[in-house]
Coordinates of C-alpha atoms and ligand atoms in Angstrom, one line a residue:
M1 CA 102.7 87.4 73.8
P2 CA 99.7 88.1 76.7
G3 CA 99.0 91.7 77.3
R4 CA 99.8 92.3 80.7
V5 CA 96.6 93.6 82.7
I6 CA 95.4 94.6 86.0
L7 CA 91.7 94.5 86.4
D8 CA 90.4 96.9 89.1
T9 CA 87.0 96.5 90.2
D10 CA 84.1 97.3 92.8
T11 CA 83.0 93.4 92.4
G12 CA 79.2 93.3 91.8
V13 CA 77.8 90.9 89.5
D14 CA 79.0 92.1 86.4
D15 CA 82.5 92.8 87.7
A16 CA 82.4 89.0 88.4
L17 CA 81.4 88.0 85.1
A18 CA 84.2 90.5 83.8
I19 CA 86.6 88.5 86.3
L20 CA 85.7 85.3 84.9
L21 CA 86.1 86.7 81.0
A22 CA 89.6 88.2 82.0
M23 CA 90.7 85.0 83.3
R24 CA 89.6 83.1 80.6
S25 CA 91.2 85.0 77.8
P26 CA 94.6 83.5 76.7
E27 CA 95.4 87.2 75.1
L28 CA 95.4 88.7 78.7
R29 CA 97.9 88.3 81.3
I30 CA 96.0 88.9 84.6
E31 CA 98.9 90.2 86.9
A32 CA 96.5 91.6 89.8
I33 CA 92.8 92.1 90.3
T34 CA 92.6 95.4 92.6
G35 CA 89.2 95.9 95.0
V36 CA 87.2 99.4 95.4
S37 CA 84.4 100.4 97.0
G38 CA 81.5 100.8 94.5
N39 CA 78.7 98.3 93.8
T40 CA 79.1 96.9 97.3
P41 CA 81.2 98.0 99.9
L42 CA 85.0 97.0 99.9
D43 CA 85.0 94.0 102.4
H44 CA 82.3 92.5 100.6
C45 CA 84.1 93.3 97.0
M46 CA 87.4 91.5 98.1
R47 CA 85.3 88.1 99.2
N48 CA 83.6 88.6 96.1
I49 CA 87.0 88.5 94.1
H50 CA 88.4 85.6 95.7
I51 CA 84.6 83.6 95.3
T52 CA 84.3 84.7 91.7
L53 CA 88.4 83.2 91.5
D54 CA 87.3 80.3 93.4
V55 CA 85.0 79.0 90.8
L56 CA 87.4 79.4 88.1
D57 CA 89.8 77.3 90.6
A58 CA 92.4 79.0 88.4
P59 CA 95.8 77.3 88.8
S60 CA 97.4 80.1 89.3
P61 CA 95.4 83.2 90.4
P62 CA 96.6 86.7 90.4
E63 CA 97.7 89.0 92.8
V64 CA 94.5 90.3 94.6
A65 CA 95.0 93.8 96.7
R66 CA 92.5 95.7 98.8
G67 CA 92.5 99.3 97.5
E68 CA 89.9 102.5 98.7
D69 CA 87.1 102.1 100.9
R70 CA 85.6 105.7 100.2
P71 CA 85.3 108.3 97.4
L72 CA 87.5 111.4 97.2
V73 CA 85.1 113.3 98.5
R74 CA 81.7 112.3 97.8
E75 CA 79.9 109.7 100.4
L76 CA 79.6 106.4 100.0
A77 CA 76.9 104.9 97.7
F78 CA 76.0 101.6 97.2
A79 CA 74.0 99.5 94.8
G80 CA 72.6 96.9 96.9
D81 CA 69.3 97.3 95.1
I82 CA 70.8 95.9 91.9
H83 CA 73.7 93.7 92.9
G84 CA 72.3 92.3 96.5
D85 CA 73.2 92.6 99.9
D86 CA 76.4 90.8 99.3
G87 CA 77.2 92.7 96.4
L88 CA 77.3 89.2 94.5
G89 CA 73.5 88.7 93.7
D90 CA 73.2 87.5 97.5
V91 CA 74.9 83.7 96.3
T92 CA 76.4 83.6 100.0
R93 CA 72.7 82.8 101.0
M94 CA 72.4 80.2 98.6
K95 CA 72.4 76.7 100.6
D96 CA 72.3 73.1 99.2
A97 CA 69.7 70.3 100.4
S98 CA 72.1 69.6 103.3
G99 CA 72.0 73.2 104.6
A100 CA 75.5 73.9 103.6
R101 CA 76.2 76.9 101.5
V102 CA 76.4 76.7 98.2
Y103 CA 79.3 79.4 98.0
P104 CA 81.3 79.5 101.0
D105 CA 83.3 82.4 102.4
P106 CA 87.0 81.9 100.4
V107 CA 90.0 81.8 102.0
Q108 CA 91.0 85.5 101.5
R109 CA 95.1 85.7 100.6
D110 CA 94.9 89.2 99.8
S111 CA 98.2 90.6 99.4
P112 CA 99.8 92.6 102.0
V113 CA 100.3 95.5 99.1
H114 CA 98.0 98.1 99.2
A115 CA 96.3 98.4 95.4
V116 CA 97.6 101.9 94.9
D117 CA 101.1 100.7 95.5
L118 CA 100.5 97.5 93.4
I119 CA 99.2 99.6 90.5
L120 CA 102.4 102.0 90.8
E121 CA 104.4 99.4 91.0
R122 CA 103.7 97.5 87.9
A123 CA 103.1 100.4 85.9
G124 CA 106.5 101.7 86.7
Q125 CA 107.7 97.7 85.1
N126 CA 108.5 97.5 81.6
P127 CA 106.9 101.1 80.5
D128 CA 104.2 100.6 77.9
E129 CA 103.3 97.3 78.4
L130 CA 100.6 97.2 81.5
T131 CA 96.9 98.4 80.7
L132 CA 94.7 98.8 83.6
V133 CA 90.9 97.6 83.2
A134 CA 89.0 100.2 85.5
V135 CA 85.6 98.7 86.2
G136 CA 84.4 100.4 89.2
P137 CA 84.6 104.1 90.6
L138 CA 88.1 105.7 89.7
T139 CA 89.7 106.0 93.1
N140 CA 92.2 103.9 92.9
V141 CA 93.7 105.2 90.0
A142 CA 93.0 108.5 91.0
R143 CA 95.0 108.2 94.4
A144 CA 97.7 106.7 91.8
V145 CA 97.9 109.1 89.8
M146 CA 97.8 112.1 92.6
R147 CA 100.8 109.9 94.1
D148 CA 103.0 109.5 91.1
P149 CA 101.8 110.7 88.1
D150 CA 104.9 110.0 85.9
R151 CA 105.0 106.6 86.8
M152 CA 101.1 106.0 85.8
R153 CA 101.9 107.9 82.3
S154 CA 104.2 104.7 81.7
L155 CA 101.0 102.6 81.5
R156 CA 100.0 101.4 77.9
E157 CA 96.2 102.6 78.4
I158 CA 93.1 102.6 80.7
I159 CA 90.0 100.7 79.5
I160 CA 87.2 102.6 81.8
M161 CA 83.5 101.0 82.2
G162 CA 82.3 104.7 82.8
G163 CA 80.2 107.5 81.5
T164 CA 77.4 108.0 79.1
F165 CA 77.6 110.3 76.4
E166 CA 74.3 110.2 73.8
T167 CA 72.0 107.7 75.7
G168 CA 71.4 109.2 79.0
G169 CA 72.3 107.9 82.7
N170 CA 71.6 105.3 84.9
V171 CA 71.9 106.8 88.4
S172 CA 70.8 110.5 87.1
P173 CA 69.5 111.7 83.9
V174 CA 73.1 112.5 83.0
A175 CA 75.3 110.1 85.1
E176 CA 76.6 106.9 85.1
F177 CA 77.1 104.9 88.4
N178 CA 81.1 104.7 88.2
I179 CA 81.7 108.0 87.3
H180 CA 79.0 109.3 89.5
A181 CA 80.1 107.1 92.6
D182 CA 83.7 109.3 92.2
P183 CA 83.8 112.3 89.9
H184 CA 86.6 114.2 91.6
A185 CA 88.6 110.6 90.9
A186 CA 87.4 110.5 87.3
Q187 CA 88.6 113.9 86.4
I188 CA 91.9 113.8 87.9
V189 CA 92.0 110.7 85.3
C190 CA 90.7 112.6 82.8
D191 CA 93.7 115.3 83.3
A192 CA 96.2 112.7 83.7
G193 CA 97.9 112.6 80.4
I194 CA 97.3 108.7 80.2
P195 CA 96.1 107.3 77.3
L196 CA 92.2 106.5 77.9
V197 CA 89.4 104.3 76.4
F198 CA 85.9 104.7 77.6
V199 CA 83.6 101.9 77.2
P200 CA 80.0 103.9 78.0
L201 CA 77.0 103.2 78.3
D202 CA 76.2 104.2 74.9
V203 CA 78.1 100.4 74.0
T204 CA 77.9 98.5 77.3
R205 CA 73.5 98.6 76.9
Q206 CA 73.9 96.9 73.8
A207 CA 75.9 94.1 75.5
L208 CA 72.8 91.8 76.4
L209 CA 73.1 88.4 78.0
D210 CA 69.8 86.6 77.4
A211 CA 68.5 84.8 80.2
E212 CA 67.6 82.0 78.5
L213 CA 71.0 81.7 77.2
I214 CA 72.5 81.5 80.6
D215 CA 69.9 78.8 81.5
R216 CA 70.4 77.1 78.4
H217 CA 74.3 76.6 79.5
A218 CA 73.7 76.4 83.3
G219 CA 71.4 73.3 82.6
E220 CA 74.5 71.5 81.0
G221 CA 75.8 71.6 84.8
G222 CA 79.0 73.3 84.6
A223 CA 80.5 75.2 87.3
R224 CA 81.1 78.5 85.6
A225 CA 77.6 78.7 83.5
T226 CA 76.0 77.5 87.0
F227 CA 77.9 80.6 88.8
V228 CA 76.7 83.0 86.3
R229 CA 72.8 82.0 86.5
D230 CA 73.3 81.7 90.5
C231 CA 74.8 85.3 90.6
T232 CA 72.9 86.9 87.9
A233 CA 69.5 85.7 89.0
R234 CA 68.6 89.3 90.8
Y235 CA 70.5 90.8 88.2
V236 CA 68.4 90.0 85.6
A237 CA 65.5 90.3 87.6
F238 CA 66.3 94.1 88.4
H239 CA 66.9 94.4 84.2
R240 CA 63.4 92.6 83.5
R241 CA 61.4 95.0 86.4
N242 CA 63.4 98.1 85.2
R243 CA 65.0 97.9 81.5
G244 CA 62.2 95.7 80.4
V245 CA 65.1 93.5 78.9
N246 CA 65.0 89.5 79.4
G247 CA 68.6 89.3 80.4
C248 CA 71.4 91.7 81.9
F249 CA 73.8 94.3 80.4
L250 CA 77.4 92.9 80.2
H251 CA 78.6 96.9 81.3
D252 CA 81.8 95.1 83.0
P253 CA 82.9 92.1 80.6
L254 CA 82.9 94.7 77.5
A255 CA 85.7 96.6 78.9
V256 CA 87.6 93.3 79.5
A257 CA 86.3 92.2 75.9
V258 CA 87.9 95.5 74.6
A259 CA 91.5 94.5 76.0
V260 CA 91.4 91.6 74.0
R261 CA 90.0 92.5 70.7
E262 CA 89.5 96.2 70.6
D263 CA 88.0 95.5 66.8
L264 CA 84.6 94.7 68.7
V265 CA 84.3 98.4 69.2
T266 CA 84.5 101.6 67.1
T267 CA 86.0 104.7 69.1
V268 CA 86.3 108.5 68.2
P269 CA 88.8 111.0 69.9
A270 CA 87.0 113.1 72.3
R271 CA 87.9 115.7 75.4
V272 CA 86.1 114.2 77.9
D273 CA 85.5 115.9 81.4
V274 CA 83.3 115.2 84.2
E275 CA 81.3 117.8 86.0
T276 CA 82.0 117.3 90.1
A277 CA 79.7 120.1 91.8
G278 CA 76.6 120.5 89.5
D279 CA 73.7 119.9 91.6
L280 CA 71.5 118.3 88.7
T281 CA 74.8 117.0 86.6
T282 CA 77.1 115.6 89.1
G283 CA 79.3 112.6 87.4
M284 CA 78.0 113.7 84.1
T285 CA 80.5 112.9 81.5
V286 CA 80.9 116.4 79.4
A287 CA 82.3 115.8 75.5
D288 CA 81.3 116.2 72.2
L289 CA 81.9 113.5 70.1
R290 CA 81.0 115.1 66.9
S291 CA 84.0 117.9 67.1
Q292 CA 87.2 118.6 68.5
R293 CA 86.7 122.1 68.9
W294 CA 86.5 122.4 72.6
G295 CA 90.1 121.1 73.4
E296 CA 92.7 118.2 72.7
P297 CA 91.2 115.0 73.1
N298 CA 92.4 113.2 76.1
A299 CA 90.4 110.0 75.2
R300 CA 88.7 107.4 72.8
V301 CA 85.2 107.1 73.1
C302 CA 83.5 103.6 71.8
T303 CA 80.4 104.4 69.9
A304 CA 79.4 101.5 68.4
L305 CA 79.6 97.5 69.4
D306 CA 79.8 94.3 67.1
V307 CA 77.1 92.9 69.5
Q308 CA 77.0 89.4 68.1
A309 CA 81.0 88.9 67.7
F310 CA 81.1 90.1 71.7
T311 CA 78.1 87.7 72.7
R312 CA 79.6 84.8 70.8
L313 CA 83.1 85.6 72.6
F314 CA 81.4 85.9 76.1
E315 CA 79.2 82.9 75.4
E316 CA 82.2 80.7 74.2
R317 CA 84.6 82.0 77.0
V318 CA 82.8 82.3 80.0
L319 CA 79.4 80.0 79.5
A320 CA 80.3 77.0 77.7
Ligands
RIB401 O1 77.1 101.6 85.4 C1 77.5 100.1 85.2 C2 78.8 100.0 86.2 O2 78.5 100.5 87.3 C3 79.2 98.5 86.1 O3 80.4 98.8 86.6 C4 78.3 98.2 87.3 O4 79.4 97.1 88.0 C5 78.3 99.3 88.6 O5 79.9 99.4 89.3
CA402 CA1 81.5 97.5 88.2

């Protein structure tokens, strides 16, 4: 029986790759994809979700619902320098020889139901069955907790791509983008009493998608591999320039992979909290992974990854 999943995303480039992996994983039944502002403004996020689903041409696409267009407290801060002006590596600017758009604007079939209402509605159906995979800022999730915490506690678990514990940040020396974008939302989720799994930079930075592997599969002409090459071109260039790697990190796809096969990672229990007010440390995920002396654990934190197994899973399901 496939596991019921809602994917909450700020569809940027790696989010799109996460959607591809989720939709191509028979172990999961993607009931809905909910959008939240983060990498890119919400309107771009929603369009990018549909463009990605169109690439898959899935016979029965999941419900797609619009969520929050701004953080709970902090100002909006996008990541256009990494994900492109359109949030999808600027594929919406690509034209073929005839001048036609390679990735035209999709027919946007968003649900009339707001993402927060949809998450709450589905969480209450068949308790302990639904997993929420959150790969953007936690604004939608926090709004749902604020609205009905008991109903959210009937979730099986929330798998969060977010945080950094022992390897430094990517938007400051100590903070990771998703948590930093809405630290107040992240703290609300940490306090909600819902089983949490953090998939932090500590492991996602080991999840490198090699540029030559992308090109090799794209050269075979498949639509998915071609889309992966097109939407990651700018993202890979950023990684070459700023991270010294010939590829890109698969932050969000790893969170999906944990929902597929949790044996890909090693986790430790920890009490995780989020700095919401520090001048230098806002968005920092604060936890001691070596001991539980600082409070009852509220999460499991991924500390190690079977890199080969994950890379093989991603290649087989997304690129091949
Ligand atoms: O820090 C990485 C995270 O921030 C990923 O979810 C990426 O898509 C960006 O949202
Ligand atoms: Ca994301």
